[in-house]
Short mmCIF file of C-alpha atoms in Angstrom, two decimals:
data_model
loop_
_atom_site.label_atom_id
_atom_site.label_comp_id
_atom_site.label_asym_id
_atom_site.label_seq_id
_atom_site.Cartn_x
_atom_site.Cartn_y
_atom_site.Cartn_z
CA UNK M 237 18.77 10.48 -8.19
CA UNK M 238 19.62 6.95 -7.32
CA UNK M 239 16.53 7.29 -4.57
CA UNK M 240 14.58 8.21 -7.05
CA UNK M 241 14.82 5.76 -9.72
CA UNK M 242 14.52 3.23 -7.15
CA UNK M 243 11.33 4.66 -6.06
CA UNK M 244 10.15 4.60 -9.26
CA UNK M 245 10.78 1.00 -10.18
CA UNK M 246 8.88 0.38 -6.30
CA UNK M 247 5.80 2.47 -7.27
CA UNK M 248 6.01 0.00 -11.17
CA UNK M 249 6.13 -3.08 -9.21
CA UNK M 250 2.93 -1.95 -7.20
CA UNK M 251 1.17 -1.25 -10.30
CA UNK M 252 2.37 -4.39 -12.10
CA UNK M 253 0.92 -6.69 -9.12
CA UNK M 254 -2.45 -4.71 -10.14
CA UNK M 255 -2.02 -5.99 -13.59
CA UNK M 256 -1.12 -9.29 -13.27
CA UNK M 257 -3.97 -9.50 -10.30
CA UNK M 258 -6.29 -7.93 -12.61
CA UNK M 259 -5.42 -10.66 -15.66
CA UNK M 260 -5.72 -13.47 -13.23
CA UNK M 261 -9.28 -12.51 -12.53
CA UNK M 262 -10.19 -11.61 -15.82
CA UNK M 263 -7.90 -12.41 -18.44
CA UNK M 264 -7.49 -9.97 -20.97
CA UNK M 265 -10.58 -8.11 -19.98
CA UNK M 266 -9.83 -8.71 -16.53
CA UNK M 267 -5.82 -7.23 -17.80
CA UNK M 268 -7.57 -4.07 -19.44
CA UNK M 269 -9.85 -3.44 -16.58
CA UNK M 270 -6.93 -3.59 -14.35
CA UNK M 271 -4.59 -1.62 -16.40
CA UNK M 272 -7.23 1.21 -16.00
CA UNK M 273 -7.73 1.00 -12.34
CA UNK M 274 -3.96 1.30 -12.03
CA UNK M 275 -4.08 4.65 -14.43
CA UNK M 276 -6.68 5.64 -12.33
CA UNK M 277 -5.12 5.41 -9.03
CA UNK M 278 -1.65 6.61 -10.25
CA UNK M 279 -3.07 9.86 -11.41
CA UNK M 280 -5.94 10.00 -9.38
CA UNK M 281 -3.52 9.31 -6.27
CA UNK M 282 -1.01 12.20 -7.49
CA UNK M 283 -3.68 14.85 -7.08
CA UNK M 284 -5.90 13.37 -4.29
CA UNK M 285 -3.90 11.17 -2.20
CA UNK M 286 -3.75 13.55 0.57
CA UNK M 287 -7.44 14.26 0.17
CA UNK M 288 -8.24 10.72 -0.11
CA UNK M 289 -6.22 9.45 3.17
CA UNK M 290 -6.95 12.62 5.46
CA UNK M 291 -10.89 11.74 4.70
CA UNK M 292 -10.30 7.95 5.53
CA UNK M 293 -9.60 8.85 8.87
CA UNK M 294 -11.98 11.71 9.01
CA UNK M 295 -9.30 14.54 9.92
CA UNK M 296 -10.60 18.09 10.77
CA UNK M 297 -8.56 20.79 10.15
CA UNK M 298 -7.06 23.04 13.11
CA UNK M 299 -6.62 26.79 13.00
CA UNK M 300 -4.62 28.65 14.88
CA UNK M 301 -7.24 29.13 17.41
CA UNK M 302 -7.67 25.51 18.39
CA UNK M 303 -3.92 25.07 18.83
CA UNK M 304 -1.78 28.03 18.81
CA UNK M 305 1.01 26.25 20.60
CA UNK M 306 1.72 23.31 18.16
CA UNK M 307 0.53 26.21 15.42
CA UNK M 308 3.86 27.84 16.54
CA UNK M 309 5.99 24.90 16.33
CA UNK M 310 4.85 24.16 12.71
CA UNK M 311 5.55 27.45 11.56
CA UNK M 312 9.29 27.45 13.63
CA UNK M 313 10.21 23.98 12.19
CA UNK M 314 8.93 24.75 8.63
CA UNK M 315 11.20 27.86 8.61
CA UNK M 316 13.98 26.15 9.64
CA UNK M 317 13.83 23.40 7.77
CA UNK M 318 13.09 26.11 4.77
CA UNK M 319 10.03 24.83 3.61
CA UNK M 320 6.57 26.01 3.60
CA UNK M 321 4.06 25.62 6.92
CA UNK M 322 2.43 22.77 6.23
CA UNK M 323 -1.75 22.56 6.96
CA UNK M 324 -2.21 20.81 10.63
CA UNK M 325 -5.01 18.41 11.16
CA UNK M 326 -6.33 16.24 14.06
CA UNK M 327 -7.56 12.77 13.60
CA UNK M 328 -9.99 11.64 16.91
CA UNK M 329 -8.36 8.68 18.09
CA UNK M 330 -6.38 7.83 21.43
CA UNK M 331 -3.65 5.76 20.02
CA UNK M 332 -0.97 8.33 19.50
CA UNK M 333 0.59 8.60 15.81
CA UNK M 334 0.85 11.44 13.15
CA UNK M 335 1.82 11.21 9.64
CA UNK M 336 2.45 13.99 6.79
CA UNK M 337 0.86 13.46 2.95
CA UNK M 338 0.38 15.97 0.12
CA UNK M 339 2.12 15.83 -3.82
CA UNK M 340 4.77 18.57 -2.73
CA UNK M 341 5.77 20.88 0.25
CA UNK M 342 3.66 23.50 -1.00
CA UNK M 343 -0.08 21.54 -0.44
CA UNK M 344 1.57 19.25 2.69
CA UNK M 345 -0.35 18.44 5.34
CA UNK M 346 1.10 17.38 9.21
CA UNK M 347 -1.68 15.09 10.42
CA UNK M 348 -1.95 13.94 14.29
CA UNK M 349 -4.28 12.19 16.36
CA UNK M 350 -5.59 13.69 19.49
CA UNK M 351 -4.33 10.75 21.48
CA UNK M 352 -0.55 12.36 20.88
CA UNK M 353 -1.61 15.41 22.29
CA UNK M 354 -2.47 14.29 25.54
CA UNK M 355 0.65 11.56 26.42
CA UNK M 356 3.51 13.79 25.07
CA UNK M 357 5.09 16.97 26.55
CA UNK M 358 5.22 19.63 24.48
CA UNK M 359 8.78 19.03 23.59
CA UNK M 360 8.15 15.75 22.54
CA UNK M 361 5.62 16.57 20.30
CA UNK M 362 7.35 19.32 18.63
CA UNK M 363 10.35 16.27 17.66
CA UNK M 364 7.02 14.45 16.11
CA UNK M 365 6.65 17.77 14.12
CA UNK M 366 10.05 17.85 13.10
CA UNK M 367 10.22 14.40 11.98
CA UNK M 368 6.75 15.15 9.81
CA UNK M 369 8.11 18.14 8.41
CA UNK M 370 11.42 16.26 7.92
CA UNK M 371 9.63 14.05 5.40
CA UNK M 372 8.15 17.22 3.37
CA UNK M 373 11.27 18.69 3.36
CA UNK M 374 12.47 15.33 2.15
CA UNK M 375 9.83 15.01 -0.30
CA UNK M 376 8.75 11.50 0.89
CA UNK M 377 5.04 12.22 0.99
CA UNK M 378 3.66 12.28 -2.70
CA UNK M 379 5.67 8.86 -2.78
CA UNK M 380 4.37 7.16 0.77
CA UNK M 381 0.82 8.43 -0.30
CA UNK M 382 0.86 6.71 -3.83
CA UNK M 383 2.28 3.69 -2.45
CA UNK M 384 -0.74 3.38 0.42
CA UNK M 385 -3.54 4.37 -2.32
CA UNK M 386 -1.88 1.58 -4.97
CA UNK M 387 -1.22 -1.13 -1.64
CA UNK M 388 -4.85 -0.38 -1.30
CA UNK M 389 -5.99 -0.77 -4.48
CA UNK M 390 -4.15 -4.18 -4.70
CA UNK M 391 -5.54 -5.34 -1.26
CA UNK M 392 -9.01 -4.41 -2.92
CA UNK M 393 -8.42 -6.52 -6.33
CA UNK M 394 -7.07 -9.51 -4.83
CA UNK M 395 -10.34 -9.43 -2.34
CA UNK M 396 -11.63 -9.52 -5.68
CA UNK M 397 -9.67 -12.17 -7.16
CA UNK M 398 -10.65 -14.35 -3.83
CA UNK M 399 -14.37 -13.81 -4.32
CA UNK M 400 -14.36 -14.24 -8.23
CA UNK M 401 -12.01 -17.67 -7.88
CA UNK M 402 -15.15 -19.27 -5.30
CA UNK M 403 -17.55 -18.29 -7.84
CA UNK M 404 -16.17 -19.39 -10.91
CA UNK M 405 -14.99 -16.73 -12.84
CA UNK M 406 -11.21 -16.51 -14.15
CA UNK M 407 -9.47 -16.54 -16.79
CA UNK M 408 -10.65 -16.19 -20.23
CA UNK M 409 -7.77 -18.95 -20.98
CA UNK M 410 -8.07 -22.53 -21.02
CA UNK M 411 -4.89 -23.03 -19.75
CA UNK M 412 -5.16 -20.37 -17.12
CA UNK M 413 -4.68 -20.81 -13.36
CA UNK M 414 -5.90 -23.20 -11.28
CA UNK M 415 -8.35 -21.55 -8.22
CA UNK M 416 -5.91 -23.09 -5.79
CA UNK M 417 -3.19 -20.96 -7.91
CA UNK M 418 -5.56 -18.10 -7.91
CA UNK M 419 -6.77 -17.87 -4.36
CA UNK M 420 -2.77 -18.70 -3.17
CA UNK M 421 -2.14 -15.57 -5.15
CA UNK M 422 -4.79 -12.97 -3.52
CA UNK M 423 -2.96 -14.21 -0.90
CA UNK M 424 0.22 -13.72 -1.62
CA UNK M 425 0.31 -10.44 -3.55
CA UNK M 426 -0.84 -7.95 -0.77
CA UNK M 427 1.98 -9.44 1.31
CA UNK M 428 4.06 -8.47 -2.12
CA UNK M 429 3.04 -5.53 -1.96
CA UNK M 430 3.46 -4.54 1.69
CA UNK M 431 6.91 -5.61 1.15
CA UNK M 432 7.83 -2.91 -1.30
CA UNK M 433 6.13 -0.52 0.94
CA UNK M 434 8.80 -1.50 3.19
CA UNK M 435 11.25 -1.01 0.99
CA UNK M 436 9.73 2.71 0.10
CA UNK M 437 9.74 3.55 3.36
CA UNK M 438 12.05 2.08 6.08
CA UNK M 439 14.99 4.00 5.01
CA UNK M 440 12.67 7.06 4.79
CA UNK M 441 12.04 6.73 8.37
CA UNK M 442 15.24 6.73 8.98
CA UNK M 443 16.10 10.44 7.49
CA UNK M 444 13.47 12.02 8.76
CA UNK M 445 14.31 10.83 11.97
CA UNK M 446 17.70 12.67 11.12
CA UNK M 447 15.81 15.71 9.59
CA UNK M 448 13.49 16.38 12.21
CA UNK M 449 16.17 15.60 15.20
CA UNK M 450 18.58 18.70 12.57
CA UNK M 451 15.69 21.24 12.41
CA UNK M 452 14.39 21.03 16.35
CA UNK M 453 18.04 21.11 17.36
CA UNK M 454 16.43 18.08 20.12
CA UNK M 455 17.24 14.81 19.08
CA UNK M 456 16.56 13.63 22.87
CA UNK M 457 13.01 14.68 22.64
CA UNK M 458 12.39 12.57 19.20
CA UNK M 459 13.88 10.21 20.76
CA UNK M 460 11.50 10.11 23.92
CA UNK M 461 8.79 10.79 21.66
CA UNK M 462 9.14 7.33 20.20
CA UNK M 463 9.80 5.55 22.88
CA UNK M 464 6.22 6.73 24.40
CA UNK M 465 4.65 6.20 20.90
CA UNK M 466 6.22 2.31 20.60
CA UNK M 467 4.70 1.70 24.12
CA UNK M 468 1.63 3.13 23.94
CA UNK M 469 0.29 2.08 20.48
CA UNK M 470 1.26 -2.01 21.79
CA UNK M 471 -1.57 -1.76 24.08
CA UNK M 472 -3.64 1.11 22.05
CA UNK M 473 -3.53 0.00 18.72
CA UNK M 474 -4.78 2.65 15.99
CA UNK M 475 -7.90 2.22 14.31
CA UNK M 476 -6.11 2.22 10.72
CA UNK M 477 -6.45 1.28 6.85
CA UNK M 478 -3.13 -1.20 6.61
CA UNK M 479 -2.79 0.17 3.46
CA UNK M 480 -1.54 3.29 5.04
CA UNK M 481 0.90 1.72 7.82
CA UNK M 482 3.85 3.07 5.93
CA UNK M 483 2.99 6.92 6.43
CA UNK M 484 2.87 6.99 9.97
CA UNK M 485 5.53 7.69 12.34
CA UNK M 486 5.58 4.71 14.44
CA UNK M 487 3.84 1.42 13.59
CA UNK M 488 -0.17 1.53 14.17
CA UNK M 489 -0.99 -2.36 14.62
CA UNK M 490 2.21 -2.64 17.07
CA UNK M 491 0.04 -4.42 19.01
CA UNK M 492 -0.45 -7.38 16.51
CA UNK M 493 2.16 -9.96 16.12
CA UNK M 494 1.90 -10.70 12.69
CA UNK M 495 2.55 -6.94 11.37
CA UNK M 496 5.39 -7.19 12.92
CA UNK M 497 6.69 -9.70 9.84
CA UNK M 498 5.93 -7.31 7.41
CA UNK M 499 6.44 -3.62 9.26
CA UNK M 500 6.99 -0.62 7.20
CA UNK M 501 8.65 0.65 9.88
CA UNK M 502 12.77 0.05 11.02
CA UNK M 503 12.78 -1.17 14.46
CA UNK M 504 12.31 1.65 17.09
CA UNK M 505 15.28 0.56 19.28
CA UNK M 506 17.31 1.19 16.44
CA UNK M 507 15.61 4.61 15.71
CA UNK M 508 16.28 5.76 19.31
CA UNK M 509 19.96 4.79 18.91
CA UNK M 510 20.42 6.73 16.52
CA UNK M 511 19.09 10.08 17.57
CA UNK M 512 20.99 9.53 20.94
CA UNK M 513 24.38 8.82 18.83
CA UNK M 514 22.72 12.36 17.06
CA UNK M 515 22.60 13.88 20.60
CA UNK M 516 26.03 12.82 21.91
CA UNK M 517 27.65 14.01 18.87
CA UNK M 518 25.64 17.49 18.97
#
């Protein structure tokens, strides 16, 4: 319950930094504008997030057909983690990462690029799974989704806000920010905002690391899952919306120093450490 209120007051603060972006641009019209966008993408995110992310990155869906190995390690690791077998999709990129989204277990999706496919062993791949389904299980992914469609929506208004601010438009008050103030802000608030997506999600990480290494009974093969993922996506960096850092399993932009300040993700020496303690003590 505690998790869950603190969620909650997470999710606010991203909509509030759409309001108070939204009345910088516009003042009260730019407030009531904003105040709709943010009902908008609340609601709309609730039913569509999934939708909205897995077409973003222009996932296919797999049948059983296409993959009947990794087919049978979804259905394996959903049972035992007592959930339903979530849809599998493939994303066509060679930077290796995977990520889970839908509002509850029973419309979740495991999504994974074809890049993962090809660098991990079979073992390792089916920790990735477990980790994935971990978060289902955990119900993480209606509340990593809403927080990348609201980080987006805020990265989009303040774009706005930057644009509006060189052109002249603001405030409807006289006594309304400076530009300087205004543009400093754009700035500033989708750093805010990835911030409380770190907050959503780094201790998230962290259980489903736990999860997945408890269902697949292989906390060694998580572990050397992530180790290949860290190293890999540093010199193959994903092709990825930053809005969405926070669902993926390792970092996508590992390879740039600067997201590195503001990761969603705990550090992966740390992750490893953990699922080895996990292994020792199995």
């Amino acid at each position: 319950m505690t998790s869950q209120i603190k969620t909650f007051f997470l999710l606010a603060s991203l909509t509030a930094i759409i309001l108070f972006l939204g009345g910088m641009m516009g003042g009260r019209t730019g407030l009531i504008l904003a105040f709709g966008i943010a009902m908008f993408m609340n609601v709309g995110s609730y039913w569509y997030s999934d939708k909205i992310v897995l077409k973003m990155y222009k996932a296919r869906q797999l049948s059983r057909n296409d993959a009947p190995q990794v087919f049978e390690m979804v259905q394996e690791l959903a049972a035992n983690a007592g959930v339903p077998a979530p849809r599998l999709y493939v994303i066509d990129q060679d930077s290796p990462n995977a990520f889970a989204t839908g509002r509850n277990p029973e419309n979740a999706v495991v999504a994974i690029t074809s890049g993962i496919m090809r660098i991990l062993t079979p073992e390792e791949l089916r920790g990735v799974i477990a980790h994935e389904i971990g978060h289902i299980a955990n119900r993480d992914i209606l509340i990593q989704s809403v927080a990348a469609v609201l980080a987006g929506a805020i990265m989009m208004i303040a774009n706005m806000l930057q644009w509006a601010t060189l052109f002249g438009f603001g405030s409807d008050d006289e006594d309304g920010p400076s530009p300087i103030a205004a543009i400093a802000l754009a700035i500033i608030a989708p750093i805010a905002a990835s911030v409380i997506q770190m907050a959503i999600s780094r201790s998230r990480e962290y259980l489903a690391d736990s999860t997945g290494a408890r269902i697949s009974r292989d906390p060694k093969a998580l572990a050397s899952a992530l180790y290949k993922l860290d190293a890999t996506v540093r010199n193959i960096p994903m092709d990825a919306n930053p809005a969405t850092e926070n669902m993926f399993i390792v970092n996508p932009f590992s390879g740039a120093s600067m997201s590195k300040w503001f990761s969603t993700h705990p550090s992966t020496e740390e992750r490893i450490a953990r699922l080895m303690e996990m292994s020792r003590n199995l």
